[in-house]
XYZ file of C-alpha atoms in Angstrom:
315
model
C -42.781 7.961 1.331
C -39.523 9.366 3.141
C -35.910 8.553 1.951
C -35.349 6.146 4.515
C -38.390 4.199 3.331
C -37.081 4.158 -0.046
C -33.502 2.735 1.036
C -35.404 -0.238 2.945
C -37.422 -0.861 -0.030
C -34.323 -0.451 -2.165
C -32.279 -3.056 0.375
C -35.771 -5.406 0.758
C -34.687 -6.034 4.151
C -35.804 -5.105 7.196
C -34.463 -1.987 9.143
C -32.233 -2.896 12.304
C -35.094 -3.680 15.270
C -33.192 -0.650 17.249
C -33.801 1.965 14.746
C -37.022 2.581 14.581
C -38.632 6.073 13.519
C -37.730 9.184 11.967
C -34.020 9.492 11.266
C -33.522 13.025 12.885
C -34.565 10.980 16.475
C -30.791 10.784 16.267
C -30.266 14.401 16.478
C -31.956 14.514 20.368
C -29.101 13.327 21.641
C -26.676 16.275 22.270
C -23.852 14.504 24.370
C -20.445 15.477 23.208
C -17.026 13.977 22.813
C -16.085 15.883 25.616
C -18.138 15.209 27.582
C -17.896 11.452 27.916
C -14.160 11.577 27.368
C -12.703 10.315 31.007
C -15.506 6.911 30.190
C -13.592 6.678 27.027
C -10.482 4.713 28.620
C -7.961 6.575 30.683
C -5.191 4.393 29.031
C -6.429 4.187 25.695
C -2.715 5.667 24.514
C -0.721 2.953 25.930
C -3.470 -0.058 25.461
C -3.051 1.440 21.588
C 0.718 0.959 21.755
C 0.727 -2.691 22.894
C -2.185 -4.191 20.678
C -0.430 -5.933 17.785
C -2.736 -6.353 14.914
C -2.305 -7.705 11.462
C -4.931 -6.823 8.698
C -5.462 -8.820 5.938
C -7.261 -6.897 3.203
C -8.417 -5.636 -0.460
C -7.233 -2.245 -0.185
C -10.047 -1.167 -2.591
C -12.567 -1.883 -0.178
C -14.585 0.227 2.058
C -14.481 -2.053 4.850
C -10.776 -2.023 4.591
C -10.452 1.523 4.618
C -12.878 1.714 7.482
C -10.728 -0.587 9.938
C -7.467 1.353 8.623
C -8.949 4.596 9.235
C -9.650 3.681 12.709
C -6.143 2.037 13.276
C -4.575 5.246 12.393
C -6.599 7.504 13.881
C -6.016 5.818 17.579
C -2.666 5.669 16.658
C -2.775 1.573 16.709
C 0.442 0.251 14.836
C -0.550 -2.633 12.442
C 0.937 -5.099 9.270
C -1.365 -4.583 6.486
C -1.289 -7.987 4.707
C -2.670 -7.445 0.630
C -4.124 -10.496 -0.095
C -4.122 -11.720 -3.769
C -6.527 -11.332 -5.520
C -6.433 -14.583 -7.498
C -4.929 -16.796 -5.181
C -5.931 -15.645 -1.350
C -2.581 -17.593 -0.592
C -2.157 -15.167 2.471
C -5.195 -16.654 4.024
C -4.104 -20.890 3.715
C -3.134 -20.953 7.634
C -6.216 -19.056 8.491
C -9.345 -19.845 10.200
C -11.484 -17.070 8.122
C -11.507 -16.292 4.714
C -13.293 -13.154 4.758
C -12.029 -10.093 4.292
C -11.158 -7.768 5.922
C -9.967 -9.940 8.976
C -7.904 -8.676 11.623
C -5.823 -10.894 13.994
C -5.825 -9.035 17.395
C -3.311 -10.428 19.827
C -3.299 -13.449 17.786
C -7.136 -13.542 18.052
C -8.920 -13.746 14.167
C -11.581 -11.585 13.945
C -14.105 -10.950 11.096
C -16.548 -8.338 9.651
C -15.133 -4.726 9.813
C -17.907 -3.054 11.869
C -17.020 -5.969 14.836
C -13.140 -5.299 14.398
C -14.076 -1.348 15.354
C -16.262 -2.642 18.519
C -14.198 -4.941 19.666
C -10.980 -2.249 19.540
C -12.923 0.410 21.080
C -14.038 -1.937 23.966
C -10.394 -2.977 24.325
C -9.311 0.338 24.763
C -12.297 1.435 26.939
C -12.407 -1.291 29.586
C -8.862 -2.491 29.239
C -10.199 -6.374 28.763
C -8.525 -8.851 26.507
C -10.237 -9.408 23.120
C -10.934 -13.213 23.876
C -12.929 -11.548 26.932
C -14.830 -9.084 24.802
C -15.442 -11.927 22.294
C -17.304 -13.542 24.901
C -20.360 -10.549 25.010
C -20.946 -11.440 21.051
C -23.775 -14.124 20.458
C -22.240 -16.755 17.696
C -24.128 -18.406 14.999
C -22.772 -21.127 12.987
C -23.740 -20.261 9.109
C -22.614 -22.316 5.972
C -19.001 -22.780 4.766
C -17.792 -23.252 8.760
C -17.775 -19.677 9.186
C -19.380 -17.913 11.485
C -21.729 -14.660 11.871
C -22.077 -12.193 14.400
C -25.659 -11.406 15.346
C -24.693 -7.459 16.780
C -21.515 -6.560 15.954
C -22.501 -2.951 17.124
C -22.270 -4.101 20.849
C -19.632 -1.836 22.968
C -18.421 -3.211 26.433
C -19.129 -0.190 28.871
C -17.015 0.780 31.952
C -19.596 -0.140 35.083
C -21.731 2.214 36.502
C -22.488 3.392 32.872
C -23.025 7.386 33.199
C -26.184 8.677 31.423
C -24.475 11.395 29.195
C -22.283 7.937 28.201
C -25.304 5.871 27.711
C -27.020 8.502 25.852
C -23.326 9.113 23.556
C -23.347 5.388 22.716
C -27.167 5.260 22.024
C -26.280 8.187 18.986
C -23.217 6.517 17.811
C -25.248 3.120 17.683
C -27.921 4.616 15.766
C -25.418 6.503 13.153
C -23.677 3.286 12.656
C -26.923 1.254 11.747
C -27.919 4.031 9.534
C -24.787 4.297 7.585
C -25.763 0.025 7.026
C -29.228 0.508 6.626
C -29.237 2.821 3.785
C -25.976 2.125 1.973
C -24.633 -1.339 2.498
C -27.956 -3.364 2.816
C -28.735 -1.158 0.307
C -26.216 -2.390 -1.964
C -25.299 1.426 -3.078
C -21.348 1.632 -3.224
C -20.472 -0.999 -6.534
C -23.417 0.364 -8.926
C -22.317 3.965 -7.899
C -18.849 3.083 -8.484
C -19.997 1.504 -12.323
C -22.833 3.922 -12.852
C -21.559 4.474 -16.637
C -19.850 2.677 -19.156
C -16.757 5.537 -18.977
C -16.890 5.204 -15.122
C -16.648 1.521 -15.539
C -13.385 1.446 -17.328
C -11.894 4.374 -15.328
C -12.755 2.040 -12.512
C -11.288 -1.071 -14.444
C -7.965 0.555 -15.048
C -7.858 1.593 -11.197
C -8.188 -1.699 -9.410
C -5.585 -3.333 -12.609
C -3.147 -0.777 -10.976
C -4.281 -1.613 -7.545
C -3.970 -5.886 -8.128
C -0.406 -5.343 -10.250
C -1.942 -7.013 -12.839
C 0.827 -7.635 -15.721
C 1.061 -5.929 -18.495
C 0.392 -8.800 -20.802
C -3.074 -9.405 -19.363
C -4.143 -5.337 -19.258
C -4.767 -4.776 -22.740
C -7.137 -7.938 -22.926
C -9.027 -7.402 -19.574
C -9.454 -3.420 -20.630
C -11.494 -4.879 -23.392
C -13.235 -7.063 -21.269
C -13.144 -5.928 -17.546
C -15.118 -2.078 -17.854
C -18.017 -3.834 -20.063
C -18.554 -6.912 -18.000
C -18.440 -4.707 -15.021
C -21.040 -2.103 -16.356
C -23.266 -4.825 -17.681
C -22.914 -6.774 -14.302
C -24.316 -3.044 -12.811
C -27.125 -2.176 -15.693
C -28.627 -5.746 -14.596
C -28.896 -4.903 -10.489
C -30.689 -1.828 -11.574
C -33.276 -3.358 -13.323
C -34.514 -4.793 -9.701
C -34.877 -1.349 -8.369
C -36.833 1.474 -9.589
C -34.455 4.417 -7.593
C -31.549 5.984 -9.577
C -28.677 4.593 -7.466
C -26.912 7.688 -7.354
C -29.315 9.561 -5.946
C -29.872 7.146 -3.610
C -26.414 7.841 -2.133
C -26.584 11.119 -2.251
C -29.839 11.148 -0.122
C -28.108 8.682 1.960
C -24.836 10.718 2.859
C -27.637 13.866 3.300
C -30.069 11.955 5.540
C -26.711 11.257 7.795
C -25.728 14.464 8.137
C -28.746 15.631 9.065
C -27.707 13.797 12.491
C -24.286 15.615 12.542
C -26.104 18.798 12.405
C -24.269 22.077 12.869
C -21.489 20.259 14.998
C -18.006 19.364 13.899
C -18.620 15.657 13.729
C -21.355 12.994 14.879
C -19.462 12.691 17.839
C -19.619 16.097 18.813
C -16.251 17.871 18.951
C -14.184 14.562 18.239
C -15.126 12.056 15.639
C -17.247 8.927 17.050
C -17.477 5.637 15.449
C -20.154 6.419 12.872
C -17.912 9.187 11.727
C -15.181 6.784 11.253
C -17.641 4.515 9.092
C -19.390 6.860 6.809
C -15.829 8.823 6.357
C -14.590 5.523 5.225
C -16.993 4.704 2.747
C -16.607 8.230 0.702
C -12.691 7.903 1.361
C -12.786 4.805 -0.634
C -14.569 6.165 -3.648
C -12.014 8.808 -3.975
C -10.558 7.334 -6.724
C -13.999 7.460 -8.730
C -16.043 9.891 -10.487
C -18.543 9.114 -8.162
C -16.567 10.555 -5.450
C -16.578 14.440 -7.106
C -20.061 13.953 -7.613
C -20.883 13.496 -3.948
C -18.750 16.588 -3.317
C -20.605 18.389 -5.672
C -24.259 17.681 -4.733
C -24.183 16.667 -1.135
C -24.468 19.854 0.958
C -22.410 20.108 3.971
C -20.557 17.117 3.000
C -17.164 18.629 2.061
C -16.179 20.452 5.354
C -16.994 17.536 7.433
C -14.920 15.439 4.855
C -11.895 17.817 5.041
C -12.314 18.054 8.921
C -12.328 14.244 9.038
C -9.169 14.002 6.666
C -7.123 16.229 8.409
C -7.748 14.078 11.674
C -6.245 11.046 9.647
C -3.437 12.922 7.897
C -2.222 14.406 11.346
C -2.739 10.729 13.140
C -0.239 9.301 10.713
C 2.352 11.802 10.793
């Protein structure tokens, strides 16, 4: 049984229908970002400057990191609204309650993967956010919200060049691989609360992040970490695989598709790079981050290249 098969079994969900066969097939696409740059939007910088974005978020979520990093790396200015963990009052006048949620030029968009695809489509084509959203099939679900069937669709210029088609296919498969092996396998929370000691560290980080009053911290310190660890331990009993090793393998498997190139997108990052970077970046406050850096071959050089681009973009 291959590593991807293990992840699928852990997730107990079918793999995305457009991501069949060995993971290494992603390596067959050799088109570099520089070869398709002309198709990725001549007026990207102008369109980016004219966007008005409000980002409603919990800053500790990897999905919030994902949207933040995309906005920063594309020089899109935005207003960040940190939603209260207890009241959620910031969302009282909003249609959706899911986080992160972006209001792009007045239109609410949920699901971090969809937000990236919508913004990228806008920067490529210049079409309005409303026009782009019409390309997506929407299915009603419970509680009056909606779910996007395929959040990876990206609107390309017409006619699509063969190079751009291959570049997009590679990017699509890289993004799907991340979703199937990490998100669908639910690898993040059990790795954050991996041991009792790590759970206490995380509890303190979260209390500081959510600005818990000092008089409440004492009680929460006594029950927060142990409770989180207990829930994590209970979840692990449903699966026969070690969560930490599975996370290492998932990152390593994805890096195989990067190969000897600087980024998944070649000479410049694509959306798959931003998604994987955001997952790892969101783990930086926790012990699991150092474990990934130490145990996953080739992740550190790639991570540092991505971090340098992020730092450069926000200066």
